């Protein structure tokens, strides 16, 4: 079945005449490095982005990766000389202008221009921003600590119960683990905390009355960290990451074009600059004021 699908993709690429190459590295569940290879081309006047293969990486140097990529394309009957674009992340072994895969590939196929994945660039910007602003780093550390604490079965059941008691909505939220590699996706983690903050605080109050000394101590520590500053930061970062998630989702759209991506990036920068001037959005101060009493320790 997989070979039949690849044959169809190969035929469409050959019909298109040219294609772009998308390659990424990742580890599987056994911690072995894998290389994913995909192609992007035009078929029937529409842009198609199709996955070809996951291949174990025999080596992680530029020459080994280039060989793996070329062999994969060859096995799929796709002529690498027809490539007009390469898209990778910013790792030096892939993007290096002297000895990276993209440069070695261009030495053989000069027209294969390299484009740094815009979604990856967005992720790098967000990581740098958080790592270079001390209060931001501390805030996200608390967010992760909340997830870790509420993942325990006893605490989790109390948290679910408090949500049912305090929230009118039918939907119950789970606190999300922060993603170490996809910072643009932290929005869901922040939204879950914002939606359940009263239940979080009520659950911590309950746990502070429990006989288990360890959980009692952890609950007291976390409740002390959920102060007014935390609530203000939650409102600000939820607003920021809602905007960046919208951009990230669109940058990963298979039919997105470079011109549209550029427009989206520019409009997002303009929107964030405007928000910086205005401060919290009108609805966010309401959230902060409403939660002011909730976040105070009893």
PDB file of C-alpha atoms in Angstrom:
ATOM      1  CA  UNK A   1       0.000   0.000   0.000  1.00  0.00           C
ATOM      2  CA  UNK A   2       2.763   2.444   0.964  1.00  0.00           C
ATOM      3  CA  UNK A   3       4.628   1.720  -2.266  1.00  0.00           C
ATOM      4  CA  UNK A   4       1.470   2.331  -4.298  1.00  0.00           C
ATOM      5  CA  UNK A   5       1.022   5.721  -2.638  1.00  0.00           C
ATOM      6  CA  UNK A   6       4.672   6.609  -3.281  1.00  0.00           C
ATOM      7  CA  UNK A   7       4.313   5.586  -6.929  1.00  0.00           C
ATOM      8  CA  UNK A   8       1.369   7.932  -7.312  1.00  0.00           C
ATOM      9  CA  UNK A   9       3.277  10.779  -5.646  1.00  0.00           C
ATOM     10  CA  UNK A  10       6.296  10.069  -7.846  1.00  0.00           C
ATOM     11  CA  UNK A  11       4.133  10.227 -10.963  1.00  0.00           C
ATOM     12  CA  UNK A  12       2.629  13.536  -9.910  1.00  0.00           C
ATOM     13  CA  UNK A  13       6.073  15.005  -9.150  1.00  0.00           C
ATOM     14  CA  UNK A  14       7.363  13.883 -12.548  1.00  0.00           C
ATOM     15  CA  UNK A  15       4.325  15.432 -14.187  1.00  0.00           C
ATOM     16  CA  UNK A  16       4.914  18.686 -12.292  1.00  0.00           C
ATOM     17  CA  UNK A  17       8.493  18.814 -13.560  1.00  0.00           C
ATOM     18  CA  UNK A  18       9.950  20.469 -10.453  1.00  0.00           C
ATOM     19  CA  UNK A  19       9.480  20.118  -6.707  1.00  0.00           C
ATOM     20  CA  UNK A  20      10.636  21.399  -3.328  1.00  0.00           C
ATOM     21  CA  UNK A  21      12.189  19.194  -0.668  1.00  0.00           C
ATOM     22  CA  UNK A  22      11.227  19.237   3.030  1.00  0.00           C
ATOM     23  CA  UNK A  23      13.421  17.317   5.475  1.00  0.00           C
ATOM     24  CA  UNK A  24      13.449  17.110   9.260  1.00  0.00           C
ATOM     25  CA  UNK A  25      15.159  15.009  11.911  1.00  0.00           C
ATOM     26  CA  UNK A  26      13.455  13.538  14.957  1.00  0.00           C
ATOM     27  CA  UNK A  27      13.824  10.701  17.446  1.00  0.00           C
ATOM     28  CA  UNK A  28      11.387   7.799  17.561  1.00  0.00           C
ATOM     29  CA  UNK A  29      10.143   6.185  20.785  1.00  0.00           C
ATOM     30  CA  UNK A  30      13.337   4.119  20.999  1.00  0.00           C
ATOM     31  CA  UNK A  31      15.405   7.341  20.850  1.00  0.00           C
ATOM     32  CA  UNK A  32      16.801   6.486  17.409  1.00  0.00           C
ATOM     33  CA  UNK A  33      17.300   9.352  14.974  1.00  0.00           C
ATOM     34  CA  UNK A  34      14.929   9.319  12.020  1.00  0.00           C
ATOM     35  CA  UNK A  35      14.880  11.489   8.928  1.00  0.00           C
ATOM     36  CA  UNK A  36      11.507  12.449   7.487  1.00  0.00           C
ATOM     37  CA  UNK A  37      11.388  13.332   3.804  1.00  0.00           C
ATOM     38  CA  UNK A  38       8.494  15.119   2.121  1.00  0.00           C
ATOM     39  CA  UNK A  39       8.008  16.828  -1.231  1.00  0.00           C
ATOM     40  CA  UNK A  40       6.006  19.860  -2.276  1.00  0.00           C
ATOM     41  CA  UNK A  41       4.814  20.340  -5.846  1.00  0.00           C
ATOM     42  CA  UNK A  42       2.003  21.621  -8.037  1.00  0.00           C
ATOM     43  CA  UNK A  43      -0.557  19.159  -9.385  1.00  0.00           C
ATOM     44  CA  UNK A  44      -3.730  20.141 -11.238  1.00  0.00           C
ATOM     45  CA  UNK A  45      -3.028  23.798 -10.409  1.00  0.00           C
ATOM     46  CA  UNK A  46      -3.002  23.037  -6.683  1.00  0.00           C
ATOM     47  CA  UNK A  47      -0.129  22.888  -4.200  1.00  0.00           C
ATOM     48  CA  UNK A  48       0.455  19.438  -2.738  1.00  0.00           C
ATOM     49  CA  UNK A  49       2.703  18.558   0.179  1.00  0.00           C
ATOM     50  CA  UNK A  50       3.233  14.814   0.520  1.00  0.00           C
ATOM     51  CA  UNK A  51       5.202  12.700   2.979  1.00  0.00           C
ATOM     52  CA  UNK A  52       7.478  10.081   1.416  1.00  0.00           C
ATOM     53  CA  UNK A  53       9.495   8.249   4.049  1.00  0.00           C
ATOM     54  CA  UNK A  54      10.860   7.918   7.557  1.00  0.00           C
ATOM     55  CA  UNK A  55      14.434   6.642   7.280  1.00  0.00           C
ATOM     56  CA  UNK A  56      16.792   5.670  10.119  1.00  0.00           C
ATOM     57  CA  UNK A  57      19.748   8.060  10.102  1.00  0.00           C
ATOM     58  CA  UNK A  58      22.987   6.092   9.726  1.00  0.00           C
ATOM     59  CA  UNK A  59      24.933   9.266  10.423  1.00  0.00           C
ATOM     60  CA  UNK A  60      24.083  12.805  11.480  1.00  0.00           C
ATOM     61  CA  UNK A  61      26.842  14.611   9.595  1.00  0.00           C
ATOM     62  CA  UNK A  62      25.995  16.594   6.460  1.00  0.00           C
ATOM     63  CA  UNK A  63      27.429  14.060   4.003  1.00  0.00           C
ATOM     64  CA  UNK A  64      25.544  11.146   5.561  1.00  0.00           C
ATOM     65  CA  UNK A  65      22.265  13.063   5.667  1.00  0.00           C
ATOM     66  CA  UNK A  66      22.680  14.214   2.065  1.00  0.00           C
ATOM     67  CA  UNK A  67      23.289  10.629   0.967  1.00  0.00           C
ATOM     68  CA  UNK A  68      20.184   9.484   2.858  1.00  0.00           C
ATOM     69  CA  UNK A  69      18.060  12.183   1.212  1.00  0.00           C
ATOM     70  CA  UNK A  70      19.297  11.428  -2.309  1.00  0.00           C
ATOM     71  CA  UNK A  71      18.853   7.675  -1.850  1.00  0.00           C
ATOM     72  CA  UNK A  72      15.301   8.179  -0.596  1.00  0.00           C
ATOM     73  CA  UNK A  73      14.370  10.321  -3.596  1.00  0.00           C
ATOM     74  CA  UNK A  74      15.990   7.819  -5.947  1.00  0.00           C
ATOM     75  CA  UNK A  75      14.054   4.896  -4.428  1.00  0.00           C
ATOM     76  CA  UNK A  76      10.862   6.864  -5.033  1.00  0.00           C
ATOM     77  CA  UNK A  77      11.878   7.505  -8.675  1.00  0.00           C
ATOM     78  CA  UNK A  78      12.196  11.237  -8.067  1.00  0.00           C
ATOM     79  CA  UNK A  79      15.129  12.962  -9.763  1.00  0.00           C
ATOM     80  CA  UNK A  80      16.833  15.200  -7.190  1.00  0.00           C
ATOM     81  CA  UNK A  81      18.117  17.383 -10.046  1.00  0.00           C
ATOM     82  CA  UNK A  82      14.525  18.594 -10.500  1.00  0.00           C
ATOM     83  CA  UNK A  83      14.507  20.124  -7.024  1.00  0.00           C
ATOM     84  CA  UNK A  84      14.129  23.918  -6.932  1.00  0.00           C
ATOM     85  CA  UNK A  85      13.791  24.447  -3.173  1.00  0.00           C
ATOM     86  CA  UNK A  86      14.980  23.015   0.144  1.00  0.00           C
ATOM     87  CA  UNK A  87      13.277  23.580   3.495  1.00  0.00           C
ATOM     88  CA  UNK A  88      14.923  22.517   6.760  1.00  0.00           C
ATOM     89  CA  UNK A  89      15.225  23.756  10.323  1.00  0.00           C
ATOM     90  CA  UNK A  90      18.068  26.014  11.417  1.00  0.00           C
ATOM     91  CA  UNK A  91      20.429  23.320  12.699  1.00  0.00           C
ATOM     92  CA  UNK A  92      23.956  23.995  11.446  1.00  0.00           C
ATOM     93  CA  UNK A  93      24.286  20.534   9.916  1.00  0.00           C
ATOM     94  CA  UNK A  94      21.222  21.255   7.753  1.00  0.00           C
ATOM     95  CA  UNK A  95      21.375  25.005   7.109  1.00  0.00           C
ATOM     96  CA  UNK A  96      25.127  25.703   7.226  1.00  0.00           C
ATOM     97  CA  UNK A  97      26.181  27.949   4.344  1.00  0.00           C
ATOM     98  CA  UNK A  98      29.607  26.288   4.019  1.00  0.00           C
ATOM     99  CA  UNK A  99      29.285  22.626   4.977  1.00  0.00           C
ATOM    100  CA  UNK A 100      25.580  22.157   5.681  1.00  0.00           C
ATOM    101  CA  UNK A 101      23.276  19.820   3.773  1.00  0.00           C
ATOM    102  CA  UNK A 102      21.680  22.731   1.931  1.00  0.00           C
ATOM    103  CA  UNK A 103      25.046  23.964   0.588  1.00  0.00           C
ATOM    104  CA  UNK A 104      26.242  20.502  -0.414  1.00  0.00           C
ATOM    105  CA  UNK A 105      22.909  19.885  -2.154  1.00  0.00           C
ATOM    106  CA  UNK A 106      23.190  23.205  -4.017  1.00  0.00           C
ATOM    107  CA  UNK A 107      26.658  22.294  -5.227  1.00  0.00           C
ATOM    108  CA  UNK A 108      24.965  19.506  -7.167  1.00  0.00           C
ATOM    109  CA  UNK A 109      21.649  21.272  -7.830  1.00  0.00           C
ATOM    110  CA  UNK A 110      22.334  25.047  -7.954  1.00  0.00           C
ATOM    111  CA  UNK A 111      18.689  26.041  -8.441  1.00  0.00           C
ATOM    112  CA  UNK A 112      17.589  24.357  -5.180  1.00  0.00           C
ATOM    113  CA  UNK A 113      17.261  27.462  -3.007  1.00  0.00           C
ATOM    114  CA  UNK A 114      17.259  26.991   0.759  1.00  0.00           C
ATOM    115  CA  UNK A 115      14.445  28.384   2.929  1.00  0.00           C
ATOM    116  CA  UNK A 116      14.611  28.164   6.719  1.00  0.00           C
ATOM    117  CA  UNK A 117      11.269  26.770   7.932  1.00  0.00           C
ATOM    118  CA  UNK A 118       9.280  29.828   9.048  1.00  0.00           C
ATOM    119  CA  UNK A 119       7.423  27.871  11.746  1.00  0.00           C
ATOM    120  CA  UNK A 120      10.765  26.799  13.212  1.00  0.00           C
ATOM    121  CA  UNK A 121      12.038  30.383  13.117  1.00  0.00           C
ATOM    122  CA  UNK A 122       8.947  31.507  15.016  1.00  0.00           C
ATOM    123  CA  UNK A 123       9.623  28.836  17.625  1.00  0.00           C
ATOM    124  CA  UNK A 124      13.236  30.005  18.025  1.00  0.00           C
ATOM    125  CA  UNK A 125      12.108  33.603  18.511  1.00  0.00           C
ATOM    126  CA  UNK A 126       9.667  32.603  21.256  1.00  0.00           C
ATOM    127  CA  UNK A 127      12.259  30.433  23.008  1.00  0.00           C
ATOM    128  CA  UNK A 128      14.814  33.257  22.963  1.00  0.00           C
ATOM    129  CA  UNK A 129      12.270  35.754  24.282  1.00  0.00           C
ATOM    130  CA  UNK A 130      11.320  33.543  27.210  1.00  0.00           C
ATOM    131  CA  UNK A 131      14.893  32.534  28.030  1.00  0.00           C
ATOM    132  CA  UNK A 132      16.100  36.134  28.040  1.00  0.00           C
ATOM    133  CA  UNK A 133      13.324  37.579  30.214  1.00  0.00           C
ATOM    134  CA  UNK A 134      13.732  36.269  33.751  1.00  0.00           C
ATOM    135  CA  UNK A 135      10.101  36.793  34.912  1.00  0.00           C
ATOM    136  CA  UNK A 136       8.893  34.957  31.800  1.00  0.00           C
ATOM    137  CA  UNK A 137      11.098  31.963  32.520  1.00  0.00           C
ATOM    138  CA  UNK A 138       9.861  31.860  36.119  1.00  0.00           C
ATOM    139  CA  UNK A 139       6.241  32.085  34.974  1.00  0.00           C
ATOM    140  CA  UNK A 140       6.520  29.097  32.639  1.00  0.00           C
ATOM    141  CA  UNK A 141       8.318  27.131  35.330  1.00  0.00           C
ATOM    142  CA  UNK A 142       5.242  27.602  37.533  1.00  0.00           C
ATOM    143  CA  UNK A 143       2.995  26.523  34.650  1.00  0.00           C
ATOM    144  CA  UNK A 144       4.976  23.286  34.326  1.00  0.00           C
ATOM    145  CA  UNK A 145       4.942  22.760  38.102  1.00  0.00           C
ATOM    146  CA  UNK A 146       1.145  23.028  38.087  1.00  0.00           C
ATOM    147  CA  UNK A 147       0.904  20.383  35.379  1.00  0.00           C
ATOM    148  CA  UNK A 148       3.219  18.052  37.277  1.00  0.00           C
ATOM    149  CA  UNK A 149       1.303  18.455  40.539  1.00  0.00           C
ATOM    150  CA  UNK A 150      -2.163  17.990  39.040  1.00  0.00           C
ATOM    151  CA  UNK A 151      -1.082  14.906  37.079  1.00  0.00           C
ATOM    152  CA  UNK A 152      -1.181  12.813  40.256  1.00  0.00           C
ATOM    153  CA  UNK A 153      -4.290  10.647  40.463  1.00  0.00           C
ATOM    154  CA  UNK A 154      -5.484  11.930  43.850  1.00  0.00           C
ATOM    155  CA  UNK A 155      -4.974  15.590  42.991  1.00  0.00           C
ATOM    156  CA  UNK A 156      -6.410  15.120  39.503  1.00  0.00           C
ATOM    157  CA  UNK A 157      -9.683  13.690  40.807  1.00  0.00           C
ATOM    158  CA  UNK A 158     -10.079  16.612  43.221  1.00  0.00           C
ATOM    159  CA  UNK A 159      -9.309  19.045  40.381  1.00  0.00           C
ATOM    160  CA  UNK A 160     -12.008  17.512  38.167  1.00  0.00           C
ATOM    161  CA  UNK A 161     -14.496  17.662  41.040  1.00  0.00           C
ATOM    162  CA  UNK A 162     -13.744  21.330  41.705  1.00  0.00           C
ATOM    163  CA  UNK A 163     -14.222  22.171  38.036  1.00  0.00           C
ATOM    164  CA  UNK A 164     -17.686  20.617  38.096  1.00  0.00           C
ATOM    165  CA  UNK A 165     -18.561  22.557  41.234  1.00  0.00           C
ATOM    166  CA  UNK A 166     -17.228  25.948  40.157  1.00  0.00           C
ATOM    167  CA  UNK A 167     -17.639  26.063  36.375  1.00  0.00           C
ATOM    168  CA  UNK A 168     -20.949  26.341  34.588  1.00  0.00           C
ATOM    169  CA  UNK A 169     -19.515  25.008  31.318  1.00  0.00           C
ATOM    170  CA  UNK A 170     -19.864  21.319  30.535  1.00  0.00           C
ATOM    171  CA  UNK A 171     -16.284  21.007  29.276  1.00  0.00           C
ATOM    172  CA  UNK A 172     -13.627  19.985  31.764  1.00  0.00           C
ATOM    173  CA  UNK A 173     -10.041  21.050  31.115  1.00  0.00           C
ATOM    174  CA  UNK A 174      -6.823  19.121  31.618  1.00  0.00           C
ATOM    175  CA  UNK A 175      -3.674  21.046  32.474  1.00  0.00           C
ATOM    176  CA  UNK A 176      -1.251  20.670  29.584  1.00  0.00           C
ATOM    177  CA  UNK A 177       2.414  19.800  29.660  1.00  0.00           C
ATOM    178  CA  UNK A 178       4.601  22.473  28.116  1.00  0.00           C
ATOM    179  CA  UNK A 179       6.175  21.549  24.812  1.00  0.00           C
ATOM    180  CA  UNK A 180       9.949  21.904  24.789  1.00  0.00           C
ATOM    181  CA  UNK A 181      10.137  22.144  21.004  1.00  0.00           C
ATOM    182  CA  UNK A 182       6.877  23.809  19.929  1.00  0.00           C
ATOM    183  CA  UNK A 183       6.659  27.018  21.924  1.00  0.00           C
ATOM    184  CA  UNK A 184       4.023  28.441  19.608  1.00  0.00           C
ATOM    185  CA  UNK A 185       1.708  25.692  20.897  1.00  0.00           C
ATOM    186  CA  UNK A 186       1.917  26.737  24.560  1.00  0.00           C
ATOM    187  CA  UNK A 187      -1.368  28.561  24.093  1.00  0.00           C
ATOM    188  CA  UNK A 188      -3.428  25.490  25.005  1.00  0.00           C
ATOM    189  CA  UNK A 189      -1.521  25.128  28.298  1.00  0.00           C
ATOM    190  CA  UNK A 190      -2.125  28.772  29.200  1.00  0.00           C
ATOM    191  CA  UNK A 191      -5.778  28.660  28.155  1.00  0.00           C
ATOM    192  CA  UNK A 192      -6.404  25.614  30.364  1.00  0.00           C
ATOM    193  CA  UNK A 193      -5.005  27.428  33.405  1.00  0.00           C
ATOM    194  CA  UNK A 194      -6.935  30.595  32.633  1.00  0.00           C
ATOM    195  CA  UNK A 195     -10.199  28.666  32.302  1.00  0.00           C
ATOM    196  CA  UNK A 196      -9.684  26.672  35.498  1.00  0.00           C
ATOM    197  CA  UNK A 197      -7.844  29.050  37.832  1.00  0.00           C
ATOM    198  CA  UNK A 198     -10.633  29.077  40.474  1.00  0.00           C
ATOM    199  CA  UNK A 199     -10.701  25.263  40.440  1.00  0.00           C
ATOM    200  CA  UNK A 200      -6.900  25.150  40.648  1.00  0.00           C
ATOM    201  CA  UNK A 201      -6.846  27.395  43.718  1.00  0.00           C
ATOM    202  CA  UNK A 202      -9.744  25.538  45.365  1.00  0.00           C
ATOM    203  CA  UNK A 203      -7.994  22.214  44.754  1.00  0.00           C
ATOM    204  CA  UNK A 204      -4.783  23.535  46.273  1.00  0.00           C
ATOM    205  CA  UNK A 205      -6.740  24.734  49.316  1.00  0.00           C
ATOM    206  CA  UNK A 206      -8.182  21.235  49.704  1.00  0.00           C
ATOM    207  CA  UNK A 207      -4.783  19.592  49.348  1.00  0.00           C
ATOM    208  CA  UNK A 208      -3.367  21.878  52.036  1.00  0.00           C
ATOM    209  CA  UNK A 209      -5.799  20.210  54.462  1.00  0.00           C
ATOM    210  CA  UNK A 210      -4.823  16.657  53.482  1.00  0.00           C
ATOM    211  CA  UNK A 211      -2.779  14.439  55.848  1.00  0.00           C
ATOM    212  CA  UNK A 212      -0.157  13.653  53.179  1.00  0.00           C
ATOM    213  CA  UNK A 213       2.770  15.883  54.184  1.00  0.00           C
ATOM    214  CA  UNK A 214       4.453  15.969  50.780  1.00  0.00           C
ATOM    215  CA  UNK A 215       1.316  16.921  48.853  1.00  0.00           C
ATOM    216  CA  UNK A 216       0.368  19.424  51.550  1.00  0.00           C
ATOM    217  CA  UNK A 217       3.757  21.131  51.266  1.00  0.00           C
ATOM    218  CA  UNK A 218       3.662  21.179  47.459  1.00  0.00           C
ATOM    219  CA  UNK A 219       0.126  22.588  47.465  1.00  0.00           C
ATOM    220  CA  UNK A 220       1.070  25.346  49.892  1.00  0.00           C
ATOM    221  CA  UNK A 221       4.116  26.268  47.794  1.00  0.00           C
ATOM    222  CA  UNK A 222       2.119  26.387  44.560  1.00  0.00           C
ATOM    223  CA  UNK A 223      -0.683  28.418  46.119  1.00  0.00           C
ATOM    224  CA  UNK A 224       1.902  30.943  47.250  1.00  0.00           C
ATOM    225  CA  UNK A 225       3.217  31.225  43.690  1.00  0.00           C
ATOM    226  CA  UNK A 226      -0.232  31.954  42.230  1.00  0.00           C
ATOM    227  CA  UNK A 227      -0.186  35.613  43.189  1.00  0.00           C
ATOM    228  CA  UNK A 228      -1.420  38.732  41.436  1.00  0.00           C
ATOM    229  CA  UNK A 229       1.749  38.936  39.334  1.00  0.00           C
ATOM    230  CA  UNK A 230       1.150  35.397  38.077  1.00  0.00           C
ATOM    231  CA  UNK A 231      -2.416  36.270  37.056  1.00  0.00           C
ATOM    232  CA  UNK A 232      -1.266  39.364  35.154  1.00  0.00           C
ATOM    233  CA  UNK A 233       1.429  37.337  33.387  1.00  0.00           C
ATOM    234  CA  UNK A 234      -1.118  34.644  32.552  1.00  0.00           C
ATOM    235  CA  UNK A 235      -3.359  37.219  30.887  1.00  0.00           C
ATOM    236  CA  UNK A 236      -0.470  38.740  28.937  1.00  0.00           C
ATOM    237  CA  UNK A 237       1.045  35.467  27.744  1.00  0.00           C
ATOM    238  CA  UNK A 238      -2.334  33.944  26.869  1.00  0.00           C
ATOM    239  CA  UNK A 239      -2.924  36.961  24.642  1.00  0.00           C
ATOM    240  CA  UNK A 240       0.550  36.745  23.092  1.00  0.00           C
ATOM    241  CA  UNK A 241       0.504  33.012  22.435  1.00  0.00           C
ATOM    242  CA  UNK A 242      -3.004  33.131  20.978  1.00  0.00           C
ATOM    243  CA  UNK A 243      -1.590  35.418  18.293  1.00  0.00           C
ATOM    244  CA  UNK A 244       1.545  33.348  17.692  1.00  0.00           C
ATOM    245  CA  UNK A 245      -0.425  30.082  17.580  1.00  0.00           C
ATOM    246  CA  UNK A 246      -2.585  31.511  14.795  1.00  0.00           C
ATOM    247  CA  UNK A 247       0.578  32.383  12.880  1.00  0.00           C
ATOM    248  CA  UNK A 248       2.217  29.021  13.603  1.00  0.00           C
ATOM    249  CA  UNK A 249      -0.834  27.063  12.429  1.00  0.00           C
ATOM    250  CA  UNK A 250      -0.939  28.980   9.155  1.00  0.00           C
ATOM    251  CA  UNK A 251       2.806  28.668   8.574  1.00  0.00           C
ATOM    252  CA  UNK A 252       2.394  24.884   8.733  1.00  0.00           C
ATOM    253  CA  UNK A 253      -0.482  24.835   6.258  1.00  0.00           C
ATOM    254  CA  UNK A 254       0.424  22.591   3.280  1.00  0.00           C
ATOM    255  CA  UNK A 255      -0.988  25.050   0.732  1.00  0.00           C
ATOM    256  CA  UNK A 256       0.626  28.192   2.168  1.00  0.00           C
ATOM    257  CA  UNK A 257       2.681  30.254  -0.275  1.00  0.00           C
ATOM    258  CA  UNK A 258       5.771  32.345   0.507  1.00  0.00           C
ATOM    259  CA  UNK A 259       4.050  35.653  -0.262  1.00  0.00           C
ATOM    260  CA  UNK A 260       1.176  34.803   2.085  1.00  0.00           C
ATOM    261  CA  UNK A 261       3.621  33.699   4.785  1.00  0.00           C
ATOM    262  CA  UNK A 262       5.470  37.012   4.538  1.00  0.00           C
ATOM    263  CA  UNK A 263       2.209  38.953   4.822  1.00  0.00           C
ATOM    264  CA  UNK A 264       1.169  36.901   7.862  1.00  0.00           C
ATOM    265  CA  UNK A 265       4.486  37.470   9.617  1.00  0.00           C
ATOM    266  CA  UNK A 266       4.365  41.211   8.974  1.00  0.00           C
ATOM    267  CA  UNK A 267       0.762  41.528  10.162  1.00  0.00           C
ATOM    268  CA  UNK A 268       1.563  39.525  13.317  1.00  0.00           C
ATOM    269  CA  UNK A 269       4.522  41.783  14.115  1.00  0.00           C
ATOM    270  CA  UNK A 270       2.310  44.835  13.599  1.00  0.00           C
ATOM    271  CA  UNK A 271      -0.397  43.348  15.829  1.00  0.00           C
ATOM    272  CA  UNK A 272       2.050  42.544  18.630  1.00  0.00           C
ATOM    273  CA  UNK A 273       3.584  46.013  18.395  1.00  0.00           C
ATOM    274  CA  UNK A 274       0.139  47.551  18.734  1.00  0.00           C
ATOM    275  CA  UNK A 275      -0.642  45.352  21.732  1.00  0.00           C
ATOM    276  CA  UNK A 276       2.626  46.407  23.331  1.00  0.00           C
ATOM    277  CA  UNK A 277       1.548  50.026  23.070  1.00  0.00           C
ATOM    278  CA  UNK A 278      -1.958  49.421  24.378  1.00  0.00           C
ATOM    279  CA  UNK A 279      -1.056  46.942  27.106  1.00  0.00           C
ATOM    280  CA  UNK A 280      -3.702  44.431  28.173  1.00  0.00           C
ATOM    281  CA  UNK A 281      -6.703  44.072  25.918  1.00  0.00           C
ATOM    282  CA  UNK A 282      -9.992  45.393  27.212  1.00  0.00           C
ATOM    283  CA  UNK A 283     -11.267  41.969  28.198  1.00  0.00           C
ATOM    284  CA  UNK A 284      -8.049  40.973  29.972  1.00  0.00           C
ATOM    285  CA  UNK A 285      -8.199  43.537  32.820  1.00  0.00           C
ATOM    286  CA  UNK A 286     -11.629  42.117  33.603  1.00  0.00           C
ATOM    287  CA  UNK A 287     -10.107  38.664  33.940  1.00  0.00           C
ATOM    288  CA  UNK A 288      -7.313  39.995  36.159  1.00  0.00           C
ATOM    289  CA  UNK A 289      -9.668  41.888  38.476  1.00  0.00           C
ATOM    290  CA  UNK A 290     -12.063  38.930  38.657  1.00  0.00           C
ATOM    291  CA  UNK A 291      -9.245  36.584  39.689  1.00  0.00           C
ATOM    292  CA  UNK A 292      -7.599  38.973  42.127  1.00  0.00           C
ATOM    293  CA  UNK A 293      -9.329  37.481  45.154  1.00  0.00           C
ATOM    294  CA  UNK A 294      -9.059  33.933  43.841  1.00  0.00           C
ATOM    295  CA  UNK A 295      -5.275  34.012  43.642  1.00  0.00           C
ATOM    296  CA  UNK A 296      -4.785  35.224  47.228  1.00  0.00           C
ATOM    297  CA  UNK A 297      -3.831  32.641  49.802  1.00  0.00           C
ATOM    298  CA  UNK A 298      -6.368  32.210  52.616  1.00  0.00           C
TER     299      UNK A 298
END
